[in-house]
Amino acid sequence: MKHFEVPSGYRSHFITAIKEKRKEEDKLKKDFSPTLIDLGKVKFYLARHFGFCYGVENAIDIAYKTIEENKGKRIFLLSEMIHNPQVNEDLLKKGVQFLQDTDGNEIIPLSNLSKEDIVIIPAFGTTLELEKKINKIGIEIQKYNTTCPFVEKVWNRGDQIAKKGFTVIIHGKPKHEETRATFSHAADKTPTLIVNDMQETIVLGKFIIGKLPLEEFKIYFKNRYNDILDPDIHFEKIGVINQTTQLASDTQAISDYLKNIIISKYGKENISAHFADTRDTLCYATNDNQSAVVGLLEQAGDLAIVMGGKNSSNSSHLVELCEKKLPTYFIDDANKIIDHQQIIKNNWMTKQSELVTNFLPNKSTISILMTSGASCPDIVVESVIRRIVGFYELDEKLDSVIAKWMTE
Ligand code: SF4
């Protein structure tokens, strides 16, 4: 895989050594069992795959090179580059300014920009509408484009089915930057609709088979579809693509549900004419990290800690998986662990933070399962381990375990 220049402050030598060793032993990525860091009283189990993905490293590399090569110029990012507070704060400290918040609300009006400015497209990509507006100012927006190639792959998949006359159904979070960008690219070519979850998919299914009056479609799916979509005729041929970071099982269930709806309407023998076989468009990192969490959860544990930004979709899904099995704490920084009893965790659904007490059980040995999202620097994982280890005065033991990993 391509090597990217990422600030050394985001790396952890210790975690890198573990990842490289696991990679060396399992080149085909077939082993999803976790890595044990055994300190006696405290045992940490690290997921087989976690942390920075290709798209995030690519975006950080381009952004830092852009800053380096354009000293003295004003540099803007369309929105947060990735959903990680540390990375975004570091960019702000370097003078980069964000034009929009993560929901697409304006922070700096485009009228403040001039053609001498630099504008960077974030890893999620952007909408064609915004791209056009920036180009109109005279800024070459494509010159500093950090859109992840795996997001572009989804757009290409949408293009392919659009060309064959299919309506595109996007399974994604409607407000998420990536879903808004994917919607814009698909909607430019074909009737397009966003569904957030299975509940909405079931309602869509009822419209498709005529169980709900089409007049209600406009109300139920307000702001979720483009003007050219006529629900009366454009659900005869549909295909599903998704946000790259969705939960694999959710997308599969949604796609299967719609496929069955289409079969019930047109018959199994006509399915290929009415339902595009797209498979899911999740990226490799989402698949690897979710599979690694499934492997991690086969291990008994007292609690799980998932590290990542509260707006990070892929991290939230890792939390969702862990929460089904054991108490799970979603944090973006080691400082969220106040002491050996208290932790401030994020709620992945409401995005609100909550103070939890007695999060570390009072037992002779504690097993902690750990993972992090694709936009979370490995140094955060090491800091969280060090913070917990400090409560048990196991720092020296950890250092000797680290030294062993580094020399093996
Ligand atoms: S999570 Fe996947 S799609 Fe998103 S930036 Fe990483 S590799 Fe790209």
Short mmCIF file of C-alpha atoms and ligand atoms in Angstrom, two decimals:
data_model
loop_
_atom_site.label_atom_id
_atom_site.label_comp_id
_atom_site.label_asym_id
_atom_site.label_seq_id
_atom_site.Cartn_x
_atom_site.Cartn_y
_atom_site.Cartn_z
CA MET A 1 0.00 0.00 0.00
CA LYS A 2 1.13 3.56 -0.76
CA HIS A 3 3.12 5.28 2.00
CA PHE A 4 1.85 8.63 3.24
CA GLU A 5 3.59 11.38 5.18
CA VAL A 6 1.62 11.73 8.40
CA PRO A 7 2.85 13.91 11.32
CA SER A 8 4.82 11.68 13.70
CA GLY A 9 2.74 13.00 16.62
CA TYR A 10 -0.20 10.91 15.40
CA ARG A 11 1.79 7.70 15.35
CA SER A 12 2.55 5.36 18.24
CA HIS A 13 5.75 3.33 17.77
CA PHE A 14 4.33 0.68 20.02
CA ILE A 15 1.03 0.33 18.14
CA THR A 16 2.86 0.45 14.79
CA ALA A 17 5.10 -2.42 15.96
CA ILE A 18 2.04 -4.48 16.91
CA LYS A 19 0.27 -3.75 13.61
CA GLU A 20 3.34 -4.59 11.55
CA LYS A 21 3.91 -7.85 13.37
CA ARG A 22 0.26 -8.89 12.92
CA LYS A 23 0.45 -7.94 9.24
CA GLU A 24 3.63 -9.95 8.77
CA GLU A 25 2.03 -13.02 10.37
CA ASP A 26 -1.28 -12.67 8.53
CA LYS A 27 -0.66 -11.14 5.12
CA LEU A 28 -4.01 -12.27 3.73
CA LYS A 29 -5.94 -10.71 6.63
CA LYS A 30 -7.73 -13.91 7.54
CA ASP A 31 -7.11 -13.81 11.30
CA PHE A 32 -9.47 -11.44 13.12
CA SER A 33 -8.45 -12.44 16.64
CA PRO A 34 -7.30 -9.55 18.87
CA THR A 35 -3.78 -8.85 20.15
CA LEU A 36 -3.31 -9.37 23.87
CA ILE A 37 -1.28 -6.95 25.97
CA ASP A 38 -1.07 -8.85 29.20
CA LEU A 39 -0.07 -6.82 32.24
CA GLY A 40 -1.34 -9.33 34.80
CA LYS A 41 -3.98 -7.37 36.68
CA VAL A 42 -5.06 -5.58 33.51
CA LYS A 43 -5.34 -7.24 30.14
CA PHE A 44 -5.90 -5.20 26.98
CA TYR A 45 -7.20 -6.87 23.84
CA LEU A 46 -6.59 -4.78 20.74
CA ALA A 47 -8.72 -5.41 17.65
CA ARG A 48 -6.85 -6.87 14.68
CA HIS A 49 -7.61 -3.77 12.57
CA PHE A 50 -8.18 -0.23 13.79
CA GLY A 51 -7.02 3.33 13.28
CA PHE A 52 -6.03 5.46 10.28
CA CYS A 53 -7.19 4.14 6.91
CA TYR A 54 -5.85 4.82 3.42
CA GLY A 55 -8.26 7.71 2.79
CA VAL A 56 -7.47 9.48 6.06
CA GLU A 57 -3.69 9.20 5.65
CA ASN A 58 -4.03 10.38 2.03
CA ALA A 59 -6.07 13.43 3.16
CA ILE A 60 -3.65 14.34 5.97
CA ASP A 61 -0.67 13.97 3.61
CA ILE A 62 -2.23 16.26 0.97
CA ALA A 63 -3.41 18.84 3.53
CA TYR A 64 0.00 19.16 5.21
CA LYS A 65 1.83 19.36 1.86
CA THR A 66 -0.64 22.05 0.75
CA ILE A 67 0.09 24.08 3.89
CA GLU A 68 3.85 23.66 3.41
CA GLU A 69 3.78 24.65 -0.26
CA ASN A 70 1.49 27.66 0.14
CA LYS A 71 2.96 29.69 2.96
CA GLY A 72 1.47 33.17 3.14
CA LYS A 73 -1.71 32.15 1.35
CA ARG A 74 -5.13 31.72 2.97
CA ILE A 75 -6.07 28.04 3.10
CA PHE A 76 -9.64 26.84 3.57
CA LEU A 77 -11.16 23.42 4.00
CA LEU A 78 -14.73 22.99 2.75
CA SER A 79 -15.54 21.37 6.12
CA GLU A 80 -13.77 19.23 8.72
CA MET A 81 -11.25 17.19 6.75
CA ILE A 82 -12.06 14.01 8.65
CA HIS A 83 -14.15 13.43 11.77
CA ASN A 84 -11.37 13.60 14.30
CA PRO A 85 -11.04 16.48 16.79
CA GLN A 86 -7.24 16.26 17.21
CA VAL A 87 -6.55 16.34 13.46
CA ASN A 88 -9.00 19.19 12.84
CA GLU A 89 -7.64 21.22 15.77
CA ASP A 90 -4.09 20.80 14.47
CA LEU A 91 -5.18 22.10 11.06
CA LEU A 92 -6.91 25.08 12.68
CA LYS A 93 -3.72 25.83 14.63
CA LYS A 94 -1.83 25.89 11.35
CA GLY A 95 -4.18 28.61 10.15
CA VAL A 96 -6.52 26.48 8.02
CA GLN A 97 -10.11 27.73 8.16
CA PHE A 98 -13.29 25.69 7.73
CA LEU A 99 -15.95 27.06 5.37
CA GLN A 100 -18.80 24.86 6.65
CA ASP A 101 -19.64 22.77 9.70
CA THR A 102 -20.27 19.03 9.40
CA ASP A 103 -23.98 19.58 8.67
CA GLY A 104 -23.19 21.88 5.76
CA ASN A 105 -24.02 25.12 7.61
CA GLU A 106 -21.98 28.09 6.49
CA ILE A 107 -19.19 29.25 8.83
CA ILE A 108 -17.43 31.58 6.38
CA PRO A 109 -19.42 32.97 3.43
CA LEU A 110 -18.02 32.04 0.01
CA SER A 111 -18.20 35.75 -0.84
CA ASN A 112 -15.14 36.19 1.46
CA LEU A 113 -12.99 34.07 -0.86
CA SER A 114 -10.83 35.34 -3.70
CA LYS A 115 -9.08 33.53 -6.53
CA GLU A 116 -5.73 33.72 -4.69
CA ASP A 117 -7.09 31.47 -1.90
CA ILE A 118 -6.57 27.74 -1.62
CA VAL A 119 -9.58 25.50 -0.95
CA ILE A 120 -9.14 21.85 0.02
CA ILE A 121 -11.84 19.23 -0.59
CA PRO A 122 -12.11 16.92 2.47
CA ALA A 123 -11.81 13.11 2.41
CA PHE A 124 -15.62 12.76 2.22
CA GLY A 125 -15.69 14.61 -1.13
CA THR A 126 -18.10 17.43 -1.81
CA THR A 127 -21.19 18.33 -3.79
CA LEU A 128 -21.02 19.36 -7.45
CA GLU A 129 -22.96 22.51 -6.55
CA LEU A 130 -20.32 23.69 -4.07
CA GLU A 131 -17.52 22.74 -6.44
CA LYS A 132 -19.10 24.89 -9.18
CA LYS A 133 -19.46 27.88 -6.84
CA ILE A 134 -15.79 27.69 -5.80
CA ASN A 135 -14.63 27.28 -9.41
CA LYS A 136 -16.66 30.34 -10.33
CA ILE A 137 -14.58 32.41 -7.90
CA GLY A 138 -11.53 31.35 -9.95
CA ILE A 139 -10.19 28.84 -7.40
CA GLU A 140 -8.94 25.55 -8.86
CA ILE A 141 -10.63 23.35 -6.31
CA GLN A 142 -9.61 20.05 -7.92
CA LYS A 143 -5.94 20.92 -7.35
CA TYR A 144 -6.26 20.23 -3.63
CA ASN A 145 -8.68 17.35 -3.60
CA THR A 146 -8.39 14.84 -0.74
CA THR A 147 -11.56 12.89 -1.66
CA CYS A 148 -10.95 9.27 -0.71
CA PRO A 149 -10.65 7.00 -3.77
CA PHE A 150 -13.07 4.59 -2.07
CA VAL A 151 -15.72 7.34 -1.98
CA GLU A 152 -15.09 8.04 -5.67
CA LYS A 153 -15.55 4.33 -6.30
CA VAL A 154 -19.10 4.63 -4.89
CA TRP A 155 -19.79 7.57 -7.20
CA ASN A 156 -18.58 5.47 -10.14
CA ARG A 157 -20.87 2.63 -9.10
CA GLY A 158 -23.76 5.11 -9.02
CA ASP A 159 -22.78 6.36 -12.50
CA GLN A 160 -22.75 2.82 -13.88
CA ILE A 161 -26.26 2.00 -12.73
CA ALA A 162 -27.52 5.48 -13.69
CA LYS A 163 -26.32 4.89 -17.25
CA LYS A 164 -28.44 1.74 -17.36
CA GLY A 165 -31.51 3.75 -16.36
CA PHE A 166 -31.72 2.71 -12.70
CA THR A 167 -32.84 5.02 -9.91
CA VAL A 168 -30.14 5.24 -7.22
CA ILE A 169 -31.10 4.54 -3.61
CA ILE A 170 -28.36 5.68 -1.22
CA HIS A 171 -28.18 4.05 2.20
CA GLY A 172 -26.51 6.76 4.26
CA LYS A 173 -26.85 9.35 6.98
CA PRO A 174 -28.62 12.18 5.14
CA LYS A 175 -26.63 14.98 6.79
CA HIS A 176 -23.22 13.31 6.57
CA GLU A 177 -20.81 15.10 4.21
CA GLU A 178 -20.08 11.92 2.25
CA THR A 179 -23.75 11.08 1.73
CA ARG A 180 -24.49 14.65 0.63
CA ALA A 181 -21.60 14.44 -1.86
CA THR A 182 -22.69 11.02 -3.14
CA PHE A 183 -26.27 12.28 -3.48
CA SER A 184 -25.13 15.29 -5.48
CA HIS A 185 -23.07 13.14 -7.89
CA ALA A 186 -25.84 10.58 -8.43
CA ALA A 187 -28.65 13.15 -8.57
CA ASP A 188 -26.86 14.93 -11.40
CA LYS A 189 -27.43 11.86 -13.57
CA THR A 190 -30.48 9.96 -12.41
CA PRO A 191 -33.44 9.97 -9.99
CA THR A 192 -31.87 9.55 -6.53
CA LEU A 193 -33.19 9.02 -3.00
CA ILE A 194 -31.50 8.68 0.41
CA VAL A 195 -32.72 6.19 3.03
CA ASN A 196 -31.28 6.43 6.52
CA ASP A 197 -32.24 3.04 7.92
CA MET A 198 -34.44 -0.05 7.67
CA GLN A 199 -37.49 1.78 9.03
CA GLU A 200 -37.37 4.22 6.13
CA THR A 201 -36.68 1.38 3.71
CA ILE A 202 -39.83 -0.42 4.82
CA VAL A 203 -41.83 2.76 4.18
CA LEU A 204 -40.16 3.12 0.76
CA GLY A 205 -41.12 -0.50 0.03
CA LYS A 206 -44.76 0.32 0.80
CA PHE A 207 -44.68 3.20 -1.69
CA ILE A 208 -43.09 0.95 -4.33
CA ILE A 209 -45.75 -1.75 -4.06
CA GLY A 210 -48.61 0.73 -3.71
CA LYS A 211 -49.47 0.09 -0.06
CA LEU A 212 -49.08 3.80 0.69
CA PRO A 213 -50.51 6.63 -1.46
CA LEU A 214 -47.82 8.34 -3.54
CA GLU A 215 -49.05 11.80 -2.45
CA GLU A 216 -47.51 11.01 0.95
CA PHE A 217 -44.13 10.19 -0.59
CA LYS A 218 -43.22 13.88 -0.94
CA ILE A 219 -43.95 14.51 2.74
CA TYR A 220 -42.20 11.43 4.09
CA PHE A 221 -39.06 11.78 1.99
CA LYS A 222 -38.94 15.60 1.93
CA ASN A 223 -35.43 16.86 1.04
CA ARG A 224 -34.22 13.31 0.46
CA TYR A 225 -34.68 13.03 -3.31
CA ASN A 226 -33.98 15.09 -6.39
CA ASP A 227 -36.49 17.01 -8.49
CA ILE A 228 -36.42 14.60 -11.42
CA LEU A 229 -37.58 11.65 -9.29
CA ASP A 230 -41.20 10.81 -10.00
CA PRO A 231 -42.23 8.09 -7.50
CA ASP A 232 -44.92 6.95 -9.93
CA ILE A 233 -42.41 5.75 -12.53
CA HIS A 234 -38.88 5.84 -11.15
CA PHE A 235 -39.03 2.86 -8.79
CA GLU A 236 -39.42 0.38 -11.65
CA LYS A 237 -35.64 0.05 -11.82
CA ILE A 238 -33.59 0.62 -8.67
CA GLY A 239 -30.10 -0.03 -7.36
CA VAL A 240 -28.61 0.51 -3.88
CA ILE A 241 -25.27 2.14 -3.09
CA ASN A 242 -24.16 3.20 0.37
CA GLN A 243 -22.07 5.49 2.47
CA THR A 244 -18.70 3.73 2.75
CA THR A 245 -18.82 3.60 6.54
CA GLN A 246 -22.25 2.08 7.19
CA LEU A 247 -22.77 -1.07 9.22
CA ALA A 248 -22.31 -3.95 6.76
CA SER A 249 -25.25 -5.94 8.16
CA ASP A 250 -27.60 -2.90 7.89
CA THR A 251 -26.77 -2.26 4.26
CA GLN A 252 -27.14 -5.95 3.43
CA ALA A 253 -30.54 -6.08 5.14
CA ILE A 254 -31.73 -2.92 3.34
CA SER A 255 -30.57 -4.17 -0.05
CA ASP A 256 -32.16 -7.60 0.52
CA TYR A 257 -35.41 -6.00 1.64
CA LEU A 258 -35.69 -3.83 -1.47
CA LYS A 259 -34.72 -6.75 -3.70
CA ASN A 260 -37.58 -8.80 -2.23
CA ILE A 261 -39.99 -5.91 -2.74
CA ILE A 262 -38.98 -5.75 -6.40
CA ILE A 263 -39.31 -9.56 -6.74
CA SER A 264 -42.80 -9.38 -5.25
CA LYS A 265 -43.76 -6.74 -7.79
CA TYR A 266 -42.05 -7.96 -10.97
CA GLY A 267 -41.28 -11.65 -10.32
CA LYS A 268 -37.99 -13.43 -9.67
CA GLU A 269 -37.44 -14.12 -13.37
CA ASN A 270 -37.37 -10.36 -14.12
CA ILE A 271 -35.19 -9.27 -11.21
CA SER A 272 -32.10 -8.26 -13.24
CA ALA A 273 -34.18 -5.82 -15.32
CA HIS A 274 -35.52 -4.11 -12.19
CA PHE A 275 -32.86 -4.40 -9.50
CA ALA A 276 -29.19 -3.56 -10.09
CA ASP A 277 -26.84 -6.03 -8.47
CA THR A 278 -24.48 -3.55 -6.82
CA ARG A 279 -23.37 -5.49 -3.70
CA ASP A 280 -22.39 -3.13 -0.92
CA THR A 281 -20.07 -0.20 -1.47
CA LEU A 282 -18.48 -0.21 1.98
CA CYS A 283 -14.76 0.51 1.89
CA TYR A 284 -12.03 -1.96 2.87
CA ALA A 285 -11.35 -0.14 6.18
CA THR A 286 -15.00 -0.35 7.26
CA ASN A 287 -15.08 -4.04 6.42
CA ASP A 288 -11.76 -4.79 8.14
CA ASN A 289 -12.56 -2.79 11.27
CA GLN A 290 -16.06 -4.25 11.66
CA SER A 291 -14.81 -7.82 11.06
CA ALA A 292 -12.04 -7.19 13.60
CA VAL A 293 -14.63 -6.08 16.17
CA VAL A 294 -16.59 -9.28 15.54
CA GLY A 295 -13.32 -11.15 16.25
CA LEU A 296 -12.62 -8.97 19.27
CA LEU A 297 -16.05 -9.68 20.75
CA GLU A 298 -15.38 -13.41 20.73
CA GLN A 299 -13.02 -12.60 23.59
CA ALA A 300 -14.64 -12.27 27.01
CA GLY A 301 -14.15 -8.78 28.43
CA ASP A 302 -15.35 -6.57 31.26
CA LEU A 303 -15.70 -3.48 29.11
CA ALA A 304 -14.84 -2.08 25.70
CA ILE A 305 -13.30 1.27 24.84
CA VAL A 306 -13.80 2.61 21.32
CA MET A 307 -11.78 5.66 20.36
CA GLY A 308 -12.91 8.11 17.70
CA GLY A 309 -14.58 11.45 17.04
CA LYS A 310 -18.24 11.71 18.06
CA ASN A 311 -19.24 12.59 14.47
CA SER A 312 -17.29 9.68 13.03
CA SER A 313 -19.72 7.31 11.34
CA ASN A 314 -17.36 4.34 11.15
CA SER A 315 -16.37 4.70 14.84
CA SER A 316 -20.04 4.92 15.88
CA HIS A 317 -20.78 1.61 14.18
CA LEU A 318 -17.92 -0.06 16.07
CA VAL A 319 -19.50 1.25 19.29
CA GLU A 320 -22.90 -0.05 18.17
CA LEU A 321 -21.42 -3.54 17.69
CA CYS A 322 -19.61 -3.54 21.04
CA GLU A 323 -22.57 -2.16 23.01
CA LYS A 324 -24.61 -5.21 22.08
CA LYS A 325 -22.23 -7.36 24.09
CA LEU A 326 -20.68 -5.40 26.96
CA PRO A 327 -20.40 -1.96 28.63
CA THR A 328 -18.77 0.27 26.01
CA TYR A 329 -17.14 3.68 26.34
CA PHE A 330 -16.80 5.87 23.24
CA ILE A 331 -14.14 8.54 23.79
CA ASP A 332 -12.01 10.76 21.59
CA ASP A 333 -9.15 11.38 23.99
CA ALA A 334 -7.40 9.89 27.05
CA ASN A 335 -8.38 13.00 29.03
CA LYS A 336 -11.97 11.81 28.95
CA ILE A 337 -10.88 9.25 31.56
CA ILE A 338 -11.00 11.49 34.62
CA ASP A 339 -9.79 8.95 37.17
CA HIS A 340 -10.06 5.19 37.80
CA GLN A 341 -13.80 5.58 38.45
CA GLN A 342 -15.07 8.30 36.13
CA ILE A 343 -15.16 8.59 32.36
CA ILE A 344 -16.90 11.03 30.01
CA LYS A 345 -18.21 9.00 27.11
CA ASN A 346 -20.00 10.06 23.96
CA ASN A 347 -23.37 8.65 23.09
CA TRP A 348 -22.98 7.52 19.46
CA MET A 349 -26.67 8.12 18.72
CA THR A 350 -27.32 11.51 20.37
CA LYS A 351 -23.69 12.77 20.14
CA GLN A 352 -24.11 14.02 23.71
CA SER A 353 -21.47 13.34 26.35
CA GLU A 354 -22.30 11.58 29.60
CA LEU A 355 -20.36 11.17 32.83
CA VAL A 356 -20.22 7.53 33.91
CA THR A 357 -18.94 6.38 37.30
CA ASN A 358 -17.38 3.06 38.31
CA PHE A 359 -16.44 2.30 34.73
CA LEU A 360 -13.49 0.13 35.79
CA PRO A 361 -14.85 -2.86 37.72
CA ASN A 362 -13.45 -3.64 41.13
CA LYS A 363 -11.99 -7.07 40.32
CA SER A 364 -8.67 -8.80 40.76
CA THR A 365 -8.12 -8.85 36.98
CA ILE A 366 -9.77 -6.69 34.35
CA SER A 367 -10.05 -7.42 30.63
CA ILE A 368 -10.53 -4.40 28.36
CA LEU A 369 -11.40 -4.75 24.67
CA MET A 370 -10.17 -1.86 22.53
CA THR A 371 -10.54 -0.51 19.03
CA SER A 372 -10.60 2.83 17.24
CA GLY A 373 -12.17 4.37 14.15
CA ALA A 374 -10.52 5.00 10.78
CA SER A 375 -9.86 8.67 11.59
CA CYS A 376 -8.39 8.16 15.08
CA PRO A 377 -4.60 8.55 15.48
CA ASP A 378 -2.87 5.55 17.09
CA ILE A 379 -1.30 7.83 19.68
CA VAL A 380 -4.79 8.20 21.23
CA VAL A 381 -4.96 4.42 21.73
CA GLU A 382 -1.53 4.38 23.37
CA SER A 383 -2.47 7.35 25.62
CA VAL A 384 -5.65 5.61 26.76
CA ILE A 385 -3.70 2.44 27.59
CA ARG A 386 -1.11 4.49 29.51
CA ARG A 387 -3.83 6.39 31.40
CA ILE A 388 -5.49 3.19 32.62
CA VAL A 389 -2.19 1.49 33.38
CA GLY A 390 -1.27 4.47 35.58
CA PHE A 391 -4.22 3.75 37.90
CA TYR A 392 -2.77 0.30 38.66
CA GLU A 393 0.89 1.36 38.83
CA LEU A 394 1.71 -0.96 35.98
CA ASP A 395 3.70 1.63 33.99
CA GLU A 396 6.99 -0.24 34.27
CA LYS A 397 5.40 -3.51 33.28
CA LEU A 398 3.84 -1.83 30.24
CA ASP A 399 7.21 -0.37 29.26
CA SER A 400 8.81 -3.80 29.38
CA VAL A 401 5.96 -5.28 27.28
CA ILE A 402 6.39 -2.41 24.80
CA ALA A 403 10.14 -2.97 24.65
CA LYS A 404 9.49 -6.63 23.87
CA TRP A 405 7.09 -5.76 21.01
CA MET A 406 9.59 -3.25 19.60
CA THR A 407 12.46 -5.74 19.51
CA GLU A 408 10.65 -8.86 18.37
S1 SF4 B 1 -13.18 5.13 5.99
FE1 SF4 B 1 -13.01 4.22 3.93
S2 SF4 B 1 -14.00 5.69 2.56
FE2 SF4 B 1 -13.63 6.76 4.50
S3 SF4 B 1 -11.65 7.75 4.20
FE3 SF4 B 1 -11.22 5.74 5.10
S4 SF4 B 1 -10.84 4.35 3.37
FE4 SF4 B 1 -11.85 6.20 2.59
#
